[in-house]
Amino acid sequence: MLSMRSRIKYIVSLFLGLMVLSISHLPGVGAASLSTDYGQFTYAATYYFDATFYGHGVYFPDWAQEHIWYRHVLGYEMDYKEKTTFYPLGQYIDGRELPETMDGYDIVYLIEETIEYGNVYFDGSKAVITYRLPYYQYSDYGISEMKVVLEKEYYSGYVYYEVVTAYPISGPDVAVYENHHWVD
């Protein structure tokens, strides 16, 4: 049986340990890690993504989240594609440091904004949406134009859309990798 003094020490050490653990999971001042941004991105895309397109719900599947993150944040397969653009999250890609003007939540927010306010053209079952950001967003994020591609799907007689991809097209903080080199 533990003495009262030992119990108090145990409770205090447990409390301090939990405090240190909690603080260690907070993002650093001024910058968050890419793992924190990825956590924000997937959390917002899974639990808070709320978009409709022509009166139909829009679903943001896990595979599309992974594609957007790995391709347009981390640069996966950028050497095998003609052109790749990147969200400015302060990451290092192929020897280049990108500006840090947004985080994981911001990516999901811009995807929703693009779906809601963008210009649409249809290509078969796909809807391609481009959006020119208003100045206040453009100056905050360093992105002037976004693109989102949706795919029309059917389930039990209901129509819905899935996000296929979403990426920045242009802007002062958007890095562009084209034909095996960085475009300045």
mmCIF file of C-alpha atoms in Angstrom:
data_model
loop_
_atom_site.group_PDB
_atom_site.id
_atom_site.type_symbol
_atom_site.label_atom_id
_atom_site.label_comp_id
_atom_site.label_asym_id
_atom_site.label_seq_id
_atom_site.Cartn_x
_atom_site.Cartn_y
_atom_site.Cartn_z
ATOM 1 C CA MET A 1 0.000 0.000 0.000
ATOM 2 C CA LEU A 2 1.311 3.430 -0.921
ATOM 3 C CA SER A 3 1.706 6.140 1.659
ATOM 4 C CA MET A 4 -0.185 9.415 1.260
ATOM 5 C CA ARG A 5 3.040 11.175 0.300
ATOM 6 C CA SER A 6 3.754 8.584 -2.430
ATOM 7 C CA ARG A 7 0.224 8.943 -3.804
ATOM 8 C CA ILE A 8 0.572 12.723 -4.008
ATOM 9 C CA LYS A 9 3.936 12.403 -5.782
ATOM 10 C CA TYR A 10 2.400 9.915 -8.198
ATOM 11 C CA ILE A 11 -0.577 12.190 -8.969
ATOM 12 C CA VAL A 12 1.650 15.267 -9.409
ATOM 13 C CA SER A 13 4.050 13.401 -11.700
ATOM 14 C CA LEU A 14 1.126 12.006 -13.705
ATOM 15 C CA PHE A 15 -0.346 15.505 -14.046
ATOM 16 C CA LEU A 16 2.985 17.012 -15.131
ATOM 17 C CA GLY A 17 3.545 14.181 -17.591
ATOM 18 C CA LEU A 18 0.151 14.765 -19.168
ATOM 19 C CA MET A 19 0.855 18.509 -19.356
ATOM 20 C CA VAL A 20 4.164 17.919 -21.156
ATOM 21 C CA LEU A 21 2.499 15.462 -23.517
ATOM 22 C CA SER A 22 -0.295 17.946 -24.289
ATOM 23 C CA ILE A 23 2.123 20.806 -24.915
ATOM 24 C CA SER A 24 4.312 18.671 -27.160
ATOM 25 C CA HIS A 25 1.356 18.150 -29.510
ATOM 26 C CA LEU A 26 0.790 21.872 -30.037
ATOM 27 C CA PRO A 27 2.207 23.376 -33.241
ATOM 28 C CA GLY A 28 5.301 25.534 -32.833
ATOM 29 C CA VAL A 29 5.040 29.308 -32.851
ATOM 30 C CA GLY A 30 4.943 30.575 -36.415
ATOM 31 C CA ALA A 31 5.290 27.179 -38.037
ATOM 32 C CA ALA A 32 3.669 23.799 -37.859
ATOM 33 C CA SER A 33 5.182 20.586 -39.073
ATOM 34 C CA LEU A 34 3.929 18.905 -42.215
ATOM 35 C CA SER A 35 2.615 16.051 -40.081
ATOM 36 C CA THR A 36 0.521 18.575 -38.125
ATOM 37 C CA ASP A 37 -0.687 20.111 -41.393
ATOM 38 C CA TYR A 38 -1.521 16.657 -42.765
ATOM 39 C CA GLY A 39 -3.485 15.894 -39.612
ATOM 40 C CA GLN A 40 -5.385 19.173 -39.956
ATOM 41 C CA PHE A 41 -6.019 18.512 -43.647
ATOM 42 C CA THR A 42 -7.360 14.980 -43.248
ATOM 43 C CA TYR A 43 -9.377 15.890 -40.147
ATOM 44 C CA ALA A 44 -11.052 18.852 -41.869
ATOM 45 C CA ALA A 45 -11.562 16.895 -45.113
ATOM 46 C CA THR A 46 -13.112 13.951 -43.279
ATOM 47 C CA TYR A 47 -15.196 15.657 -40.583
ATOM 48 C CA TYR A 48 -15.825 19.261 -41.655
ATOM 49 C CA PHE A 49 -15.858 19.197 -45.442
ATOM 50 C CA ASP A 50 -19.279 20.484 -46.407
ATOM 51 C CA ALA A 51 -19.856 21.261 -50.059
ATOM 52 C CA THR A 52 -22.707 20.885 -52.484
ATOM 53 C CA PHE A 53 -22.525 21.062 -56.248
ATOM 54 C CA TYR A 54 -25.663 21.762 -58.300
ATOM 55 C CA GLY A 55 -27.766 20.643 -55.346
ATOM 56 C CA HIS A 56 -25.876 17.376 -54.846
ATOM 57 C CA GLY A 57 -23.586 16.456 -51.990
ATOM 58 C CA VAL A 58 -19.840 16.335 -52.517
ATOM 59 C CA TYR A 59 -17.801 13.574 -50.892
ATOM 60 C CA PHE A 60 -14.051 13.904 -50.234
ATOM 61 C CA PRO A 61 -12.752 10.290 -50.244
ATOM 62 C CA ASP A 62 -9.581 9.194 -48.441
ATOM 63 C CA TRP A 63 -7.825 8.269 -51.695
ATOM 64 C CA ALA A 64 -8.391 11.813 -53.045
ATOM 65 C CA GLN A 65 -7.075 13.329 -49.816
ATOM 66 C CA GLU A 66 -3.947 11.179 -50.115
ATOM 67 C CA HIS A 67 -3.482 12.094 -53.778
ATOM 68 C CA ILE A 68 -3.749 15.833 -53.093
ATOM 69 C CA TRP A 69 -1.368 15.673 -50.137
ATOM 70 C CA TYR A 70 1.262 13.419 -51.664
ATOM 71 C CA ARG A 71 1.211 15.034 -55.109
ATOM 72 C CA HIS A 72 0.561 18.742 -54.418
ATOM 73 C CA VAL A 73 2.279 19.080 -51.037
ATOM 74 C CA LEU A 74 5.032 16.444 -50.996
ATOM 75 C CA GLY A 75 5.695 16.129 -54.756
ATOM 76 C CA TYR A 76 5.099 12.407 -55.236
ATOM 77 C CA GLU A 77 5.630 11.432 -58.900
ATOM 78 C CA MET A 78 6.428 15.006 -59.926
ATOM 79 C CA ASP A 79 9.184 13.738 -62.253
ATOM 80 C CA TYR A 80 6.728 11.465 -64.049
ATOM 81 C CA LYS A 81 4.145 14.136 -64.787
ATOM 82 C CA GLU A 82 4.436 17.052 -67.191
ATOM 83 C CA LYS A 83 3.511 19.655 -64.563
ATOM 84 C CA THR A 84 2.864 19.759 -60.814
ATOM 85 C CA THR A 85 1.884 22.767 -58.706
ATOM 86 C CA PHE A 86 2.316 22.956 -54.938
ATOM 87 C CA TYR A 87 0.442 24.439 -51.998
ATOM 88 C CA PRO A 88 2.734 26.789 -49.993
ATOM 89 C CA LEU A 89 3.054 25.061 -46.602
ATOM 90 C CA GLY A 90 6.727 25.806 -45.937
ATOM 91 C CA GLN A 91 7.851 22.373 -47.102
ATOM 92 C CA TYR A 92 11.120 21.401 -48.787
ATOM 93 C CA ILE A 93 10.736 19.656 -52.139
ATOM 94 C CA ASP A 94 13.651 18.558 -54.284
ATOM 95 C CA GLY A 95 16.013 21.146 -52.771
ATOM 96 C CA ARG A 96 13.537 24.021 -52.853
ATOM 97 C CA GLU A 97 11.896 25.622 -49.820
ATOM 98 C CA LEU A 98 8.344 26.816 -50.385
ATOM 99 C CA PRO A 99 6.818 29.759 -48.517
ATOM 100 C CA GLU A 100 4.567 29.014 -45.558
ATOM 101 C CA THR A 101 1.381 30.966 -46.164
ATOM 102 C CA MET A 102 -1.212 28.334 -45.322
ATOM 103 C CA ASP A 103 -1.874 25.161 -43.348
ATOM 104 C CA GLY A 104 -3.842 21.944 -43.743
ATOM 105 C CA TYR A 105 -7.159 23.547 -42.807
ATOM 106 C CA ASP A 106 -6.676 26.255 -45.430
ATOM 107 C CA ILE A 107 -6.378 23.702 -48.229
ATOM 108 C CA VAL A 108 -9.774 22.188 -47.388
ATOM 109 C CA TYR A 109 -11.312 25.654 -47.055
ATOM 110 C CA LEU A 110 -10.048 26.676 -50.508
ATOM 111 C CA ILE A 111 -11.380 23.457 -52.041
ATOM 112 C CA GLU A 112 -14.828 24.226 -50.613
ATOM 113 C CA GLU A 113 -14.616 27.839 -51.823
ATOM 114 C CA THR A 114 -13.639 26.687 -55.309
ATOM 115 C CA ILE A 115 -16.589 24.293 -55.507
ATOM 116 C CA GLU A 116 -19.003 26.944 -54.255
ATOM 117 C CA TYR A 117 -17.812 30.001 -56.210
ATOM 118 C CA GLY A 118 -15.773 28.700 -59.141
ATOM 119 C CA ASN A 119 -16.491 28.597 -62.860
ATOM 120 C CA VAL A 120 -17.494 25.149 -64.100
ATOM 121 C CA TYR A 121 -17.119 23.285 -67.329
ATOM 122 C CA PHE A 122 -18.151 19.678 -67.793
ATOM 123 C CA ASP A 123 -16.003 17.010 -69.395
ATOM 124 C CA GLY A 124 -18.138 13.880 -69.570
ATOM 125 C CA SER A 125 -18.888 12.788 -66.007
ATOM 126 C CA LYS A 126 -16.267 15.173 -64.626
ATOM 127 C CA ALA A 127 -16.817 18.759 -63.536
ATOM 128 C CA VAL A 128 -13.716 20.945 -63.758
ATOM 129 C CA ILE A 129 -13.992 24.034 -61.564
ATOM 130 C CA THR A 130 -11.585 26.988 -61.585
ATOM 131 C CA TYR A 131 -11.709 29.789 -59.058
ATOM 132 C CA ARG A 132 -9.961 33.163 -59.018
ATOM 133 C CA LEU A 133 -9.464 34.039 -55.378
ATOM 134 C CA PRO A 134 -10.552 37.486 -54.141
ATOM 135 C CA TYR A 135 -7.738 39.824 -53.141
ATOM 136 C CA TYR A 136 -8.012 39.210 -49.382
ATOM 137 C CA GLN A 137 -7.499 35.460 -49.915
ATOM 138 C CA TYR A 138 -4.926 35.912 -52.650
ATOM 139 C CA SER A 139 -2.806 38.150 -50.426
ATOM 140 C CA ASP A 140 -3.117 35.785 -47.426
ATOM 141 C CA TYR A 141 -2.460 32.477 -49.197
ATOM 142 C CA GLY A 142 -0.241 33.505 -52.107
ATOM 143 C CA ILE A 143 -2.555 31.603 -54.455
ATOM 144 C CA SER A 144 -4.440 33.498 -57.140
ATOM 145 C CA GLU A 145 -6.261 30.625 -58.843
ATOM 146 C CA MET A 146 -7.393 27.117 -57.852
ATOM 147 C CA LYS A 147 -8.728 24.091 -59.724
ATOM 148 C CA VAL A 148 -10.927 21.276 -58.410
ATOM 149 C CA VAL A 149 -12.053 18.252 -60.413
ATOM 150 C CA LEU A 150 -15.214 16.409 -59.356
ATOM 151 C CA GLU A 151 -16.524 13.086 -60.667
ATOM 152 C CA LYS A 152 -20.266 12.416 -60.871
ATOM 153 C CA GLU A 153 -21.224 9.196 -59.067
ATOM 154 C CA TYR A 154 -24.428 7.234 -58.443
ATOM 155 C CA TYR A 155 -25.432 5.205 -55.414
ATOM 156 C CA SER A 156 -28.854 3.559 -54.933
ATOM 157 C CA GLY A 157 -30.524 6.018 -57.278
ATOM 158 C CA TYR A 158 -28.850 9.081 -55.741
ATOM 159 C CA VAL A 159 -26.402 11.372 -57.487
ATOM 160 C CA TYR A 160 -23.384 12.761 -55.677
ATOM 161 C CA TYR A 161 -19.960 14.076 -56.617
ATOM 162 C CA GLU A 162 -16.510 13.019 -55.454
ATOM 163 C CA VAL A 163 -13.433 15.203 -55.274
ATOM 164 C CA VAL A 164 -10.849 13.694 -57.638
ATOM 165 C CA THR A 165 -8.111 16.306 -57.292
ATOM 166 C CA ALA A 166 -7.608 19.912 -56.203
ATOM 167 C CA TYR A 167 -4.551 22.097 -56.670
ATOM 168 C CA PRO A 168 -3.391 25.690 -57.006
ATOM 169 C CA ILE A 169 -2.947 26.897 -60.574
ATOM 170 C CA SER A 170 -1.074 30.142 -60.036
ATOM 171 C CA GLY A 171 0.012 32.745 -57.524
ATOM 172 C CA PRO A 172 3.199 34.310 -56.161
ATOM 173 C CA ASP A 173 3.688 31.546 -53.565
ATOM 174 C CA VAL A 174 2.693 28.600 -55.782
ATOM 175 C CA ALA A 175 5.718 26.551 -56.826
ATOM 176 C CA VAL A 176 5.554 24.994 -60.288
ATOM 177 C CA TYR A 177 7.587 21.975 -61.359
ATOM 178 C CA GLU A 178 7.387 21.415 -65.102
ATOM 179 C CA ASN A 179 9.336 19.121 -67.437
ATOM 180 C CA HIS A 180 11.815 18.054 -64.722
ATOM 181 C CA HIS A 181 12.719 21.524 -63.424
ATOM 182 C CA TRP A 182 11.359 24.351 -61.278
ATOM 183 C CA VAL A 183 9.662 27.200 -63.112
ATOM 184 C CA ASP A 184 10.415 30.579 -61.504
#
